[in-house]
Coordinates of C-alpha atoms and ligand atoms in Angstrom, one line a residue:
X3 CA 91.3 91.2 67.4
X4 CA 88.6 93.7 66.2
X5 CA 86.6 90.9 64.6
X6 CA 86.6 88.8 67.7
X7 CA 85.4 91.9 69.7
X8 CA 82.5 92.3 67.2
X9 CA 81.6 88.6 67.6
X10 CA 81.6 89.2 71.3
X11 CA 79.4 92.3 71.0
X12 CA 76.9 90.4 68.9
X13 CA 76.8 87.5 71.2
X14 CA 76.4 89.7 74.2
X15 CA 73.5 91.4 72.5
X16 CA 71.8 88.1 71.9
X17 CA 72.4 87.1 75.5
X18 CA 70.9 90.4 76.8
X19 CA 68.0 90.0 74.5
X20 CA 67.3 86.6 75.9
X21 CA 66.8 87.6 79.4
X22 CA 65.5 91.1 78.9
X23 CA 61.8 90.2 79.0
X24 CA 62.2 88.2 82.2
X25 CA 62.6 90.1 85.4
X26 CA 64.2 88.5 88.4
X27 CA 63.2 89.4 91.8
X28 CA 66.0 91.4 93.5
X29 CA 68.1 89.4 95.9
X30 CA 68.5 91.1 99.3
X31 CA 71.8 89.9 100.8
X32 CA 71.3 88.2 104.2
X33 CA 72.2 90.5 107.1
X34 CA 74.4 89.5 110.0
X35 CA 74.8 91.5 113.2
X36 CA 76.3 91.3 116.6
X37 CA 79.9 91.7 117.6
X38 CA 81.6 88.5 116.3
X39 CA 81.4 87.5 112.7
X40 CA 82.4 84.4 110.9
X41 CA 83.1 85.1 107.2
X42 CA 83.9 82.1 105.0
X43 CA 85.3 83.1 101.6
X44 CA 84.4 80.3 99.2
X45 CA 84.0 79.4 95.6
X46 CA 80.9 78.0 94.0
X47 CA 78.7 78.3 90.9
X48 CA 75.8 80.5 90.0
X49 CA 73.4 80.3 87.1
X50 CA 73.0 83.7 85.4
X51 CA 72.0 82.4 82.0
X52 CA 69.7 79.4 81.6
X53 CA 71.5 76.2 81.1
X54 CA 74.9 77.5 82.0
X55 CA 76.7 77.4 85.3
X56 CA 79.3 80.1 86.0
X57 CA 82.0 79.8 88.7
X58 CA 81.6 82.5 91.2
X59 CA 83.0 83.5 94.6
X60 CA 81.0 84.5 97.7
X61 CA 81.2 84.9 101.5
X62 CA 79.0 82.4 103.4
X63 CA 77.5 81.6 100.0
X64 CA 78.3 81.3 96.3
X65 CA 77.9 85.0 95.3
X66 CA 78.5 88.3 97.1
X67 CA 78.7 88.6 100.9
X68 CA 76.2 89.1 103.7
X69 CA 75.5 92.7 104.9
X70 CA 77.3 93.4 108.1
X71 CA 75.1 95.4 110.5
X72 CA 77.4 97.2 113.0
X73 CA 76.7 99.7 115.8
X74 CA 79.0 102.6 116.4
X75 CA 81.1 102.1 119.6
X76 CA 80.9 98.3 119.5
X77 CA 84.1 96.2 119.8
X78 CA 83.8 93.6 117.1
X79 CA 85.9 90.7 116.0
X80 CA 85.8 89.0 112.6
X81 CA 87.2 85.6 111.5
X82 CA 87.8 85.6 107.8
X83 CA 88.4 82.1 106.5
X84 CA 89.9 81.7 103.0
X85 CA 88.3 78.6 101.4
X86 CA 89.6 79.5 98.0
X87 CA 92.6 77.8 96.4
X88 CA 94.3 81.2 96.0
X89 CA 95.4 83.9 98.5
X90 CA 92.9 86.6 99.3
X91 CA 92.5 89.6 101.7
X92 CA 89.4 91.4 103.1
X93 CA 89.3 95.2 103.3
X94 CA 86.7 97.2 105.2
X95 CA 86.3 100.1 102.8
X96 CA 85.6 103.4 104.5
X97 CA 86.2 102.2 108.1
X98 CA 88.6 103.9 110.4
X99 CA 90.6 101.0 111.7
X100 CA 94.3 100.3 112.5
X101 CA 96.4 99.4 109.4
X102 CA 97.0 95.8 110.6
X103 CA 93.2 95.4 110.7
X104 CA 92.5 97.1 107.4
X105 CA 92.8 94.1 105.1
X106 CA 95.0 95.8 102.5
X107 CA 97.4 94.0 100.2
X108 CA 99.7 93.3 103.2
X109 CA 97.2 91.3 105.2
X110 CA 97.3 88.2 103.0
X111 CA 95.1 85.3 103.9
X112 CA 96.6 82.1 102.5
X113 CA 94.3 79.3 101.2
X114 CA 92.7 77.5 104.1
X115 CA 94.0 80.0 106.6
X116 CA 92.0 82.5 108.8
X117 CA 92.6 86.1 109.6
X118 CA 91.1 87.5 112.8
X119 CA 91.0 91.3 112.8
X120 CA 89.2 93.1 115.6
X121 CA 88.3 96.8 116.1
X122 CA 86.0 99.3 117.6
X123 CA 83.4 100.7 115.2
X124 CA 84.3 104.4 115.1
X125 CA 82.5 105.6 111.9
X126 CA 79.2 107.3 112.0
X127 CA 76.0 105.8 110.7
X128 CA 76.2 105.1 107.0
X129 CA 76.9 102.7 104.2
X130 CA 80.3 101.2 103.8
X131 CA 81.5 98.0 102.1
X132 CA 84.1 95.2 102.1
X133 CA 86.0 93.5 99.4
X134 CA 89.3 91.8 98.7
X135 CA 92.4 93.9 98.1
X136 CA 95.3 91.6 97.0
X137 CA 98.0 93.3 95.0
X138 CA 96.9 92.8 91.4
X139 CA 94.0 90.6 92.5
X140 CA 91.2 93.1 93.4
X141 CA 89.4 93.1 90.1
X142 CA 89.3 89.3 89.4
X143 CA 88.1 88.6 93.0
X144 CA 85.6 91.4 93.2
X145 CA 84.3 90.6 89.7
X146 CA 83.8 87.0 90.6
X147 CA 81.6 88.0 93.4
X148 CA 83.5 89.0 96.5
X149 CA 81.9 92.2 97.8
X150 CA 79.4 93.0 100.6
X151 CA 77.8 96.0 102.3
X152 CA 78.5 97.3 105.8
X153 CA 75.7 99.3 107.5
X154 CA 76.6 101.2 110.6
X155 CA 74.0 102.6 112.9
X156 CA 74.4 105.1 115.7
X157 CA 72.3 107.2 118.1
X158 CA 72.2 110.3 115.9
X159 CA 70.7 108.3 113.1
X160 CA 68.2 106.6 115.5
X161 CA 66.9 110.0 116.6
X162 CA 65.9 110.7 112.9
X163 CA 62.8 109.1 111.5
X164 CA 64.5 107.4 108.6
X165 CA 63.4 104.2 106.9
X166 CA 65.3 101.4 108.7
X167 CA 63.7 98.1 108.1
X168 CA 66.3 96.1 106.1
X169 CA 64.9 94.7 102.9
X170 CA 61.5 96.4 103.3
X171 CA 62.1 100.2 103.3
X172 CA 65.9 100.2 103.8
X173 CA 67.3 98.6 100.7
X174 CA 70.9 97.7 99.9
X175 CA 71.7 98.2 96.2
X176 CA 75.1 96.9 95.1
X177 CA 75.3 97.9 91.5
X178 CA 77.9 96.1 89.4
X179 CA 78.6 95.6 85.7
X180 CA 80.2 92.4 84.6
X181 CA 81.7 91.0 81.4
X182 CA 81.0 87.5 80.2
X183 CA 82.9 85.6 77.6
X184 CA 81.3 83.4 74.9
X185 CA 81.1 80.5 77.4
X186 CA 79.2 82.8 79.8
X187 CA 82.0 82.8 82.3
X188 CA 83.0 86.0 84.1
X189 CA 85.7 87.7 82.1
X190 CA 88.1 90.2 83.6
X191 CA 90.3 92.0 81.0
X192 CA 87.7 93.1 78.6
X193 CA 85.7 96.3 78.2
X194 CA 82.5 94.4 77.4
X195 CA 80.9 94.7 80.8
X196 CA 77.4 94.7 79.4
X197 CA 75.6 92.8 82.1
X198 CA 74.3 95.0 84.9
X199 CA 73.7 93.3 88.3
X200 CA 72.1 94.6 91.5
X201 CA 73.0 92.5 94.5
X202 CA 74.1 89.8 92.1
X203 CA 70.7 89.7 90.3
X204 CA 70.5 90.4 86.6
X205 CA 67.5 92.4 85.3
X206 CA 66.2 92.8 88.8
X207 CA 62.8 93.9 90.0
X208 CA 61.9 95.1 93.4
X209 CA 58.5 95.7 95.0
X210 CA 58.7 98.9 97.0
X211 CA 56.0 100.0 99.5
X212 CA 54.1 103.2 98.7
X213 CA 56.0 105.3 101.2
X214 CA 59.4 106.9 101.7
X215 CA 62.0 104.2 100.9
X216 CA 65.8 104.4 101.5
X217 CA 68.1 103.0 98.9
X218 CA 71.7 102.5 99.8
X219 CA 73.5 102.8 96.5
X220 CA 76.9 101.3 96.3
X221 CA 78.8 101.4 93.0
X222 CA 80.7 98.1 93.3
X223 CA 81.7 98.0 89.6
X224 CA 85.3 97.6 88.4
X225 CA 85.3 100.5 86.0
X226 CA 81.8 101.9 85.3
X227 CA 80.2 105.0 86.7
X228 CA 76.4 105.4 86.9
X229 CA 74.4 108.6 86.6
X230 CA 71.4 107.5 88.7
X231 CA 67.9 108.8 88.1
X232 CA 64.3 107.5 87.7
X233 CA 62.5 106.9 84.4
X234 CA 59.6 109.1 85.5
X235 CA 62.0 112.0 86.3
X236 CA 61.0 112.0 90.0
X237 CA 62.9 113.8 92.6
X238 CA 64.8 111.9 95.2
X239 CA 66.8 113.1 98.3
X240 CA 70.5 112.3 99.0
X241 CA 70.9 111.8 102.7
X242 CA 74.4 110.3 103.0
X243 CA 77.7 110.4 101.2
X244 CA 80.5 107.8 101.5
X245 CA 81.2 108.6 105.2
X246 CA 77.6 108.7 106.4
X247 CA 74.7 111.0 106.9
X248 CA 74.8 114.5 105.6
X249 CA 73.7 117.6 107.4
X250 CA 70.7 118.2 105.1
X251 CA 68.9 116.1 102.5
X252 CA 69.7 117.3 98.9
X253 CA 66.8 117.1 96.4
X254 CA 68.0 115.7 93.1
X255 CA 66.9 114.1 89.8
X256 CA 70.4 112.8 88.9
X257 CA 73.3 111.4 91.1
X258 CA 76.5 110.2 89.7
X259 CA 78.6 107.6 91.5
X260 CA 81.9 106.3 90.4
X261 CA 83.4 102.9 91.5
X262 CA 83.7 102.7 95.3
X263 CA 81.4 105.6 96.0
X264 CA 78.2 105.2 98.1
X265 CA 75.1 107.4 98.6
X266 CA 71.9 106.9 100.5
X267 CA 68.8 108.3 98.9
X268 CA 65.2 108.6 100.0
X269 CA 62.5 108.1 97.4
X270 CA 58.9 109.0 98.1
X271 CA 56.6 106.4 96.5
X272 CA 53.4 107.6 98.4
X273 CA 50.3 107.5 96.2
X274 CA 52.1 105.5 93.5
X275 CA 50.8 102.1 94.4
X276 CA 50.5 100.0 91.2
X277 CA 53.0 102.0 89.2
X278 CA 56.2 100.7 87.8
X279 CA 59.3 102.9 87.4
X280 CA 62.9 102.2 86.6
X281 CA 66.0 103.2 88.4
X282 CA 68.3 104.0 85.5
X283 CA 71.7 105.3 84.6
X284 CA 71.5 108.3 82.3
X285 CA 74.9 107.7 80.9
X286 CA 74.1 109.8 77.8
X287 CA 74.3 112.9 80.1
X288 CA 77.6 111.8 81.7
X289 CA 80.6 114.1 81.0
X290 CA 83.1 112.6 78.6
X291 CA 86.2 111.1 80.0
X292 CA 84.3 109.2 82.7
X293 CA 84.3 105.5 82.2
X294 CA 80.8 104.7 81.0
X295 CA 80.2 107.9 79.1
X296 CA 80.2 108.0 75.3
X297 CA 83.7 109.2 74.8
X298 CA 86.9 108.5 76.8
X299 CA 90.2 109.6 75.4
X300 CA 91.0 111.2 72.0
X301 CA 92.9 110.4 68.8
X302 CA 95.4 107.7 69.5
X303 CA 94.7 107.7 73.2
X304 CA 91.7 105.5 73.4
X305 CA 90.6 102.3 75.1
X306 CA 90.5 99.2 72.9
X307 CA 87.0 97.9 72.6
X308 CA 85.4 100.8 74.5
X309 CA 83.3 102.0 71.6
X310 CA 81.8 98.5 71.1
X311 CA 80.2 98.4 74.5
X312 CA 76.6 99.6 73.8
X313 CA 76.2 100.7 77.4
X314 CA 78.8 103.5 77.1
X315 CA 77.0 106.8 76.6
X316 CA 73.5 105.1 76.6
X317 CA 70.7 105.3 79.1
X318 CA 69.9 101.9 80.6
X319 CA 67.7 100.3 83.3
X320 CA 69.3 99.2 86.5
X321 CA 66.3 98.2 88.7
X322 CA 62.6 97.9 87.9
X323 CA 60.6 99.2 90.9
X324 CA 57.0 98.1 91.2
X325 CA 55.2 100.1 93.9
X326 CA 53.0 98.0 96.2
X327 CA 50.9 98.9 99.2
X328 CA 52.4 100.8 102.1
X329 CA 53.5 98.9 105.3
X330 CA 52.0 99.7 108.7
X331 CA 53.7 102.8 110.3
X332 CA 55.3 103.9 107.0
X333 CA 57.8 106.8 106.9
X334 CA 56.1 109.5 105.0
X335 CA 58.4 112.5 105.3
X336 CA 61.8 113.5 104.3
X337 CA 63.7 115.0 107.3
X338 CA 64.8 118.6 106.7
X339 CA 68.0 118.3 108.7
X340 CA 70.1 115.3 109.5
X341 CA 73.4 115.2 111.4
X342 CA 75.8 118.2 111.8
X343 CA 78.7 118.3 109.5
X344 CA 81.9 119.9 110.8
X345 CA 84.4 119.8 107.9
X346 CA 88.2 120.3 108.5
X347 CA 89.2 123.9 107.8
X348 CA 91.9 125.3 105.6
X349 CA 93.5 127.1 108.4
X350 CA 94.2 123.9 110.4
X351 CA 96.4 122.3 107.6
X352 CA 99.8 121.1 108.8
X353 CA 101.0 119.9 105.4
X354 CA 100.0 119.8 101.7
X355 CA 100.8 116.9 99.5
X356 CA 100.5 116.6 95.7
X357 CA 99.4 113.4 93.9
X358 CA 99.9 113.6 90.1
X359 CA 98.1 111.0 88.0
X360 CA 100.0 110.3 84.8
X361 CA 100.8 107.5 82.4
X362 CA 103.7 105.1 83.0
X363 CA 105.6 103.3 80.4
X364 CA 105.4 99.6 80.8
X365 CA 108.2 99.1 78.3
X366 CA 111.0 101.5 77.5
X367 CA 109.7 102.2 74.0
X368 CA 106.0 102.1 74.8
X369 CA 104.0 105.2 73.9
X370 CA 102.1 106.0 77.0
X371 CA 98.3 105.9 76.5
X372 CA 96.6 108.7 78.4
X373 CA 93.3 107.0 78.3
X374 CA 94.2 103.4 78.9
X375 CA 97.3 103.5 81.1
X376 CA 99.1 102.0 82.8
X377 CA 98.9 104.9 85.2
X378 CA 101.0 105.9 88.1
X379 CA 100.7 108.3 91.0
X380 CA 103.7 110.7 91.2
X381 CA 105.2 108.5 88.5
X382 CA 105.3 105.5 90.8
X383 CA 103.7 102.1 90.3
X384 CA 102.6 100.3 93.4
X385 CA 105.2 98.2 95.1
X386 CA 104.5 95.9 98.1
X387 CA 107.9 96.8 99.6
X388 CA 108.0 100.5 99.5
X389 CA 106.3 103.3 101.4
X390 CA 105.3 106.3 99.3
X391 CA 104.3 108.8 102.0
X392 CA 104.7 109.1 105.7
X393 CA 102.1 111.1 107.7
X394 CA 102.3 112.3 111.2
X395 CA 99.7 111.0 113.6
X396 CA 97.1 113.8 114.3
X397 CA 98.3 115.8 111.3
X398 CA 95.6 117.7 109.3
X399 CA 96.6 117.6 105.7
X400 CA 95.5 118.9 102.4
X401 CA 95.9 116.5 99.5
X402 CA 95.9 117.9 96.0
X403 CA 95.1 115.4 93.3
X404 CA 96.1 116.5 89.8
X405 CA 95.0 114.3 86.9
X406 CA 97.1 114.7 83.7
X407 CA 95.4 111.9 81.9
X408 CA 92.4 111.7 79.6
X409 CA 90.2 109.5 81.9
X410 CA 88.5 110.3 85.2
X411 CA 90.0 108.4 88.2
X412 CA 88.0 107.8 91.4
X413 CA 90.7 108.4 94.1
X414 CA 90.2 106.5 97.4
X415 CA 92.2 106.7 100.6
X416 CA 92.1 104.2 103.5
X417 CA 92.0 105.1 107.2
X418 CA 90.2 108.4 107.0
X419 CA 87.2 110.3 105.7
X420 CA 87.8 113.7 104.0
X421 CA 86.0 116.8 103.0
X422 CA 86.4 118.0 99.4
X423 CA 87.3 121.7 99.4
X424 CA 87.9 122.3 95.7
X425 CA 87.0 120.3 92.6
X426 CA 87.9 121.7 89.2
X427 CA 88.8 125.0 90.8
X428 CA 85.5 125.6 92.6
X429 CA 83.7 124.5 95.8
X430 CA 82.2 121.0 95.7
X431 CA 78.5 120.6 94.7
X432 CA 75.9 119.8 97.4
X433 CA 76.1 116.1 96.5
X434 CA 79.8 116.0 97.3
X435 CA 79.5 118.0 100.5
X436 CA 79.8 115.6 103.5
X437 CA 82.3 112.9 104.4
X438 CA 83.9 111.2 101.5
X439 CA 86.5 108.4 101.0
X440 CA 86.3 108.3 97.2
X441 CA 86.4 111.4 94.9
X442 CA 86.3 111.4 91.1
X443 CA 89.1 113.5 89.6
X444 CA 88.1 114.5 86.1
X445 CA 90.5 114.4 83.1
X446 CA 93.1 117.2 83.2
X447 CA 91.5 118.5 86.3
X448 CA 92.2 118.6 90.0
X449 CA 90.7 118.1 93.4
X450 CA 91.7 119.3 96.9
X451 CA 90.6 117.7 100.1
X452 CA 91.4 118.0 103.8
X453 CA 91.6 115.1 106.2
X454 CA 93.1 114.3 109.6
X455 CA 95.0 111.2 110.5
X456 CA 93.9 110.2 113.9
X457 CA 93.9 107.3 116.4
X458 CA 96.2 104.8 114.7
X459 CA 100.0 105.0 114.2
X460 CA 102.1 102.1 113.0
X461 CA 105.7 102.5 111.8
X462 CA 105.7 99.4 109.6
X463 CA 102.2 98.5 108.3
X464 CA 101.0 101.0 105.7
X465 CA 97.5 102.1 104.5
X466 CA 96.7 102.4 100.8
X467 CA 95.5 105.2 98.5
X468 CA 94.6 104.3 95.0
X469 CA 92.4 104.7 92.0
X470 CA 89.2 102.7 92.6
X471 CA 88.9 101.7 88.9
X472 CA 90.0 98.1 89.6
X473 CA 92.0 97.6 86.4
X474 CA 94.0 100.7 87.3
X475 CA 94.5 99.7 90.9
X476 CA 95.6 96.2 89.9
X477 CA 97.9 97.8 87.3
X478 CA 99.7 99.7 90.0
X479 CA 97.8 103.0 90.3
X480 CA 98.2 102.8 94.1
X481 CA 100.5 104.0 96.8
X482 CA 101.1 103.3 100.4
X483 CA 101.4 105.6 103.4
X484 CA 102.4 105.1 107.0
X485 CA 100.9 107.1 109.9
X486 CA 103.7 107.4 112.5
X487 CA 104.3 109.2 115.8
X488 CA 107.6 110.5 114.4
X489 CA 107.9 114.3 114.1
X490 CA 109.6 114.3 110.7
X491 CA 108.0 113.1 107.6
X492 CA 110.1 111.4 105.0
X493 CA 109.8 112.1 101.3
X494 CA 111.4 110.4 98.4
X495 CA 115.1 111.0 98.6
X496 CA 115.3 111.4 94.8
X497 CA 113.0 114.3 95.1
X498 CA 115.6 116.2 97.1
X499 CA 118.2 115.9 94.3
X500 CA 116.4 118.6 92.4
X501 CA 116.1 122.1 93.8
X502 CA 113.9 125.0 92.8
X503 CA 114.9 128.6 93.6
X504 CA 113.4 131.0 94.5
X505 CA 110.1 129.6 95.5
X506 CA 107.8 131.6 95.3
X507 CA 109.3 133.0 92.1
X508 CA 108.5 136.1 90.1
X509 CA 110.0 135.9 86.6
X510 CA 112.7 133.2 86.6
X511 CA 112.6 129.9 88.4
X512 CA 116.1 128.4 88.7
X513 CA 116.4 124.6 88.7
X514 CA 119.5 122.7 89.8
X515 CA 119.7 118.9 89.6
X516 CA 122.3 116.4 90.6
X517 CA 121.6 114.3 87.5
X518 CA 120.7 115.6 84.0
X519 CA 117.2 116.7 83.2
X520 CA 115.9 115.8 79.7
X521 CA 112.6 117.7 79.6
X522 CA 110.1 119.6 81.7
X523 CA 106.4 120.5 81.8
X524 CA 104.6 123.0 83.9
X525 CA 101.1 122.2 84.8
X526 CA 98.6 124.5 86.6
X527 CA 96.4 123.3 89.4
X528 CA 93.6 122.5 87.0
X529 CA 95.8 120.0 85.3
X530 CA 96.4 122.2 82.2
X531 CA 99.9 122.2 80.7
X532 CA 101.1 125.8 80.5
X533 CA 104.7 125.2 79.4
X534 CA 106.8 122.3 78.2
X535 CA 110.1 121.5 76.5
X536 CA 112.0 118.3 75.7
X537 CA 115.1 117.3 73.8
X538 CA 117.8 118.9 75.9
X539 CA 120.1 117.7 78.6
X540 CA 120.9 120.0 81.4
X541 CA 121.7 120.1 85.1
X542 CA 120.7 123.7 85.6
X543 CA 117.9 125.6 84.0
X544 CA 116.4 129.0 84.2
X545 CA 112.7 128.8 83.4
X546 CA 111.0 132.0 82.3
X547 CA 107.7 132.1 84.2
X548 CA 107.1 135.8 83.7
X549 CA 104.0 135.2 81.6
X550 CA 102.3 132.8 84.0
X551 CA 99.4 134.0 86.2
X552 CA 100.0 134.1 89.9
X553 CA 99.3 130.8 91.6
X554 CA 100.5 127.3 92.3
X555 CA 102.0 125.1 89.6
X556 CA 103.6 121.8 89.3
X557 CA 106.8 121.4 87.4
X558 CA 107.5 117.9 86.2
X559 CA 111.1 117.1 85.2
X560 CA 112.0 113.9 83.3
X561 CA 115.3 112.0 83.4
X562 CA 116.9 110.0 80.6
X563 CA 114.4 107.1 81.1
X564 CA 111.5 109.6 80.9
X565 CA 110.8 109.0 84.6
X566 CA 109.3 112.2 85.9
X567 CA 109.7 113.9 89.3
X568 CA 107.1 116.5 90.3
X569 CA 107.6 119.6 92.3
X570 CA 105.3 122.5 93.2
X571 CA 106.2 126.1 93.1
X572 CA 104.3 129.3 93.3
X573 CA 104.4 132.2 91.0
X574 CA 104.0 135.6 92.7
X575 CA 104.3 139.2 91.7
Ligands
LIG603 CU1 87.5 99.8 98.2 CU2 91.4 100.3 98.8 O1 89.4 100.0 98.4
LIG604 CU1 92.2 105.2 87.5

């Protein structure tokens, strides 16, 4: 196995070397606008390496998908025709639409069939995207080429003097890494994603006018995060997060995006005509535990083949930018303020939910690998037939994400945009202030966000939440939720078989369970394990918590099959 991987690594190196000196002009995906859209999902072939054709998928073409240009407030209809020989789905990532129009795993489009969602565009101006979402099928279909950008415009954006000529000073950049096998075919279950594409172009080059240019960055990769920056160290300005324009532009020299995340940045190329600079990923500076950094996992908990991918922890080029002459009427300034941001407030929360990321055993005797998975959320793996959470329509909720694993997971929720209120125990940085639909949860760390479930209720069709690392999502690190009009939310009935008393507790937390407990761990809200014990069998326990600091904790109790149930309690004086 190891030897084969080495052979792969050498071959990949040779392949890269072959095309390194030749730059390809960056493809700008065609744009389509209006209120009715025909999207034909099809297979075809692309030539990435001279002399070899590679089967790929595309929408209205052989690779990737056209950029959809939408206007807020428009009623649009789409016809998605599946011309593949396998089922697919099409999800509008980041858009606030009814669950039956969302294109999740339940809106399957059979081969040769069409799916016709329609909705009002309710999101604010920003950069969104669309991609397939079939259960267990997201990674293969996205990796083979099914992904496209969605650009929404609105009047607030129009009143700002932002670069907005598509392909000239307003540039979509869909950044994706792919793995190729020895026959130069797109490979799915390998960590050797050594080929970096932008808009489906390898070693791309773009000629930018010498003025303020807007790049719409979308990390459409399966697993890899990028720490964007420029080779000349120049400052750029983040003007939008996942859910659209921010309140103010944030001056940066680095911006990290994990899979699924978007940011719009303004770059000032004035006076640089004739210069060449590179948009790069400074992965050497990326904190460990993030897929793409030098180190993920520790000791026996590692990812097979990870260390052989020379991009991990290395700085590498993404896009060569050659600065050409300015256009007529160039944008020359960076606006100081953009659109008002009114985040949801802590005092409006109706309910708090906890989502614990942990390993799952695939087989009874498997040793769970805390870097490689398979991972579950609240110890569940995704199932098409079950509903994990039920949310009340118009509820404002706080979701607390607790990552017990050794790898960072980008958590994504459908239907809504949220505001991060706490990450790693502190307020979010300026780059994560604004509307988000993906947030990276670092290893053994936690994130809290607030959101509101408005407009759409449906008592049978769920929305999804999941890790946007596509291997993890396909492996089951996903759950479903209903938004309903009902007044009572339903939780797992198995959760109610265990009771904690009192809560809050001061010195002793009493636990009673209808079935025996075989072990417990207590984790703080930063994901650190503060107490644990296994190797007993009891239906009642008295946990001594006198030495814990005041605050919220999660106690996880395992049954005989080592299946864990998670509960929160607070320790108070
Ligand atoms: Cu971009 Cu549920 O996905
Ligand atoms: Cu994950």
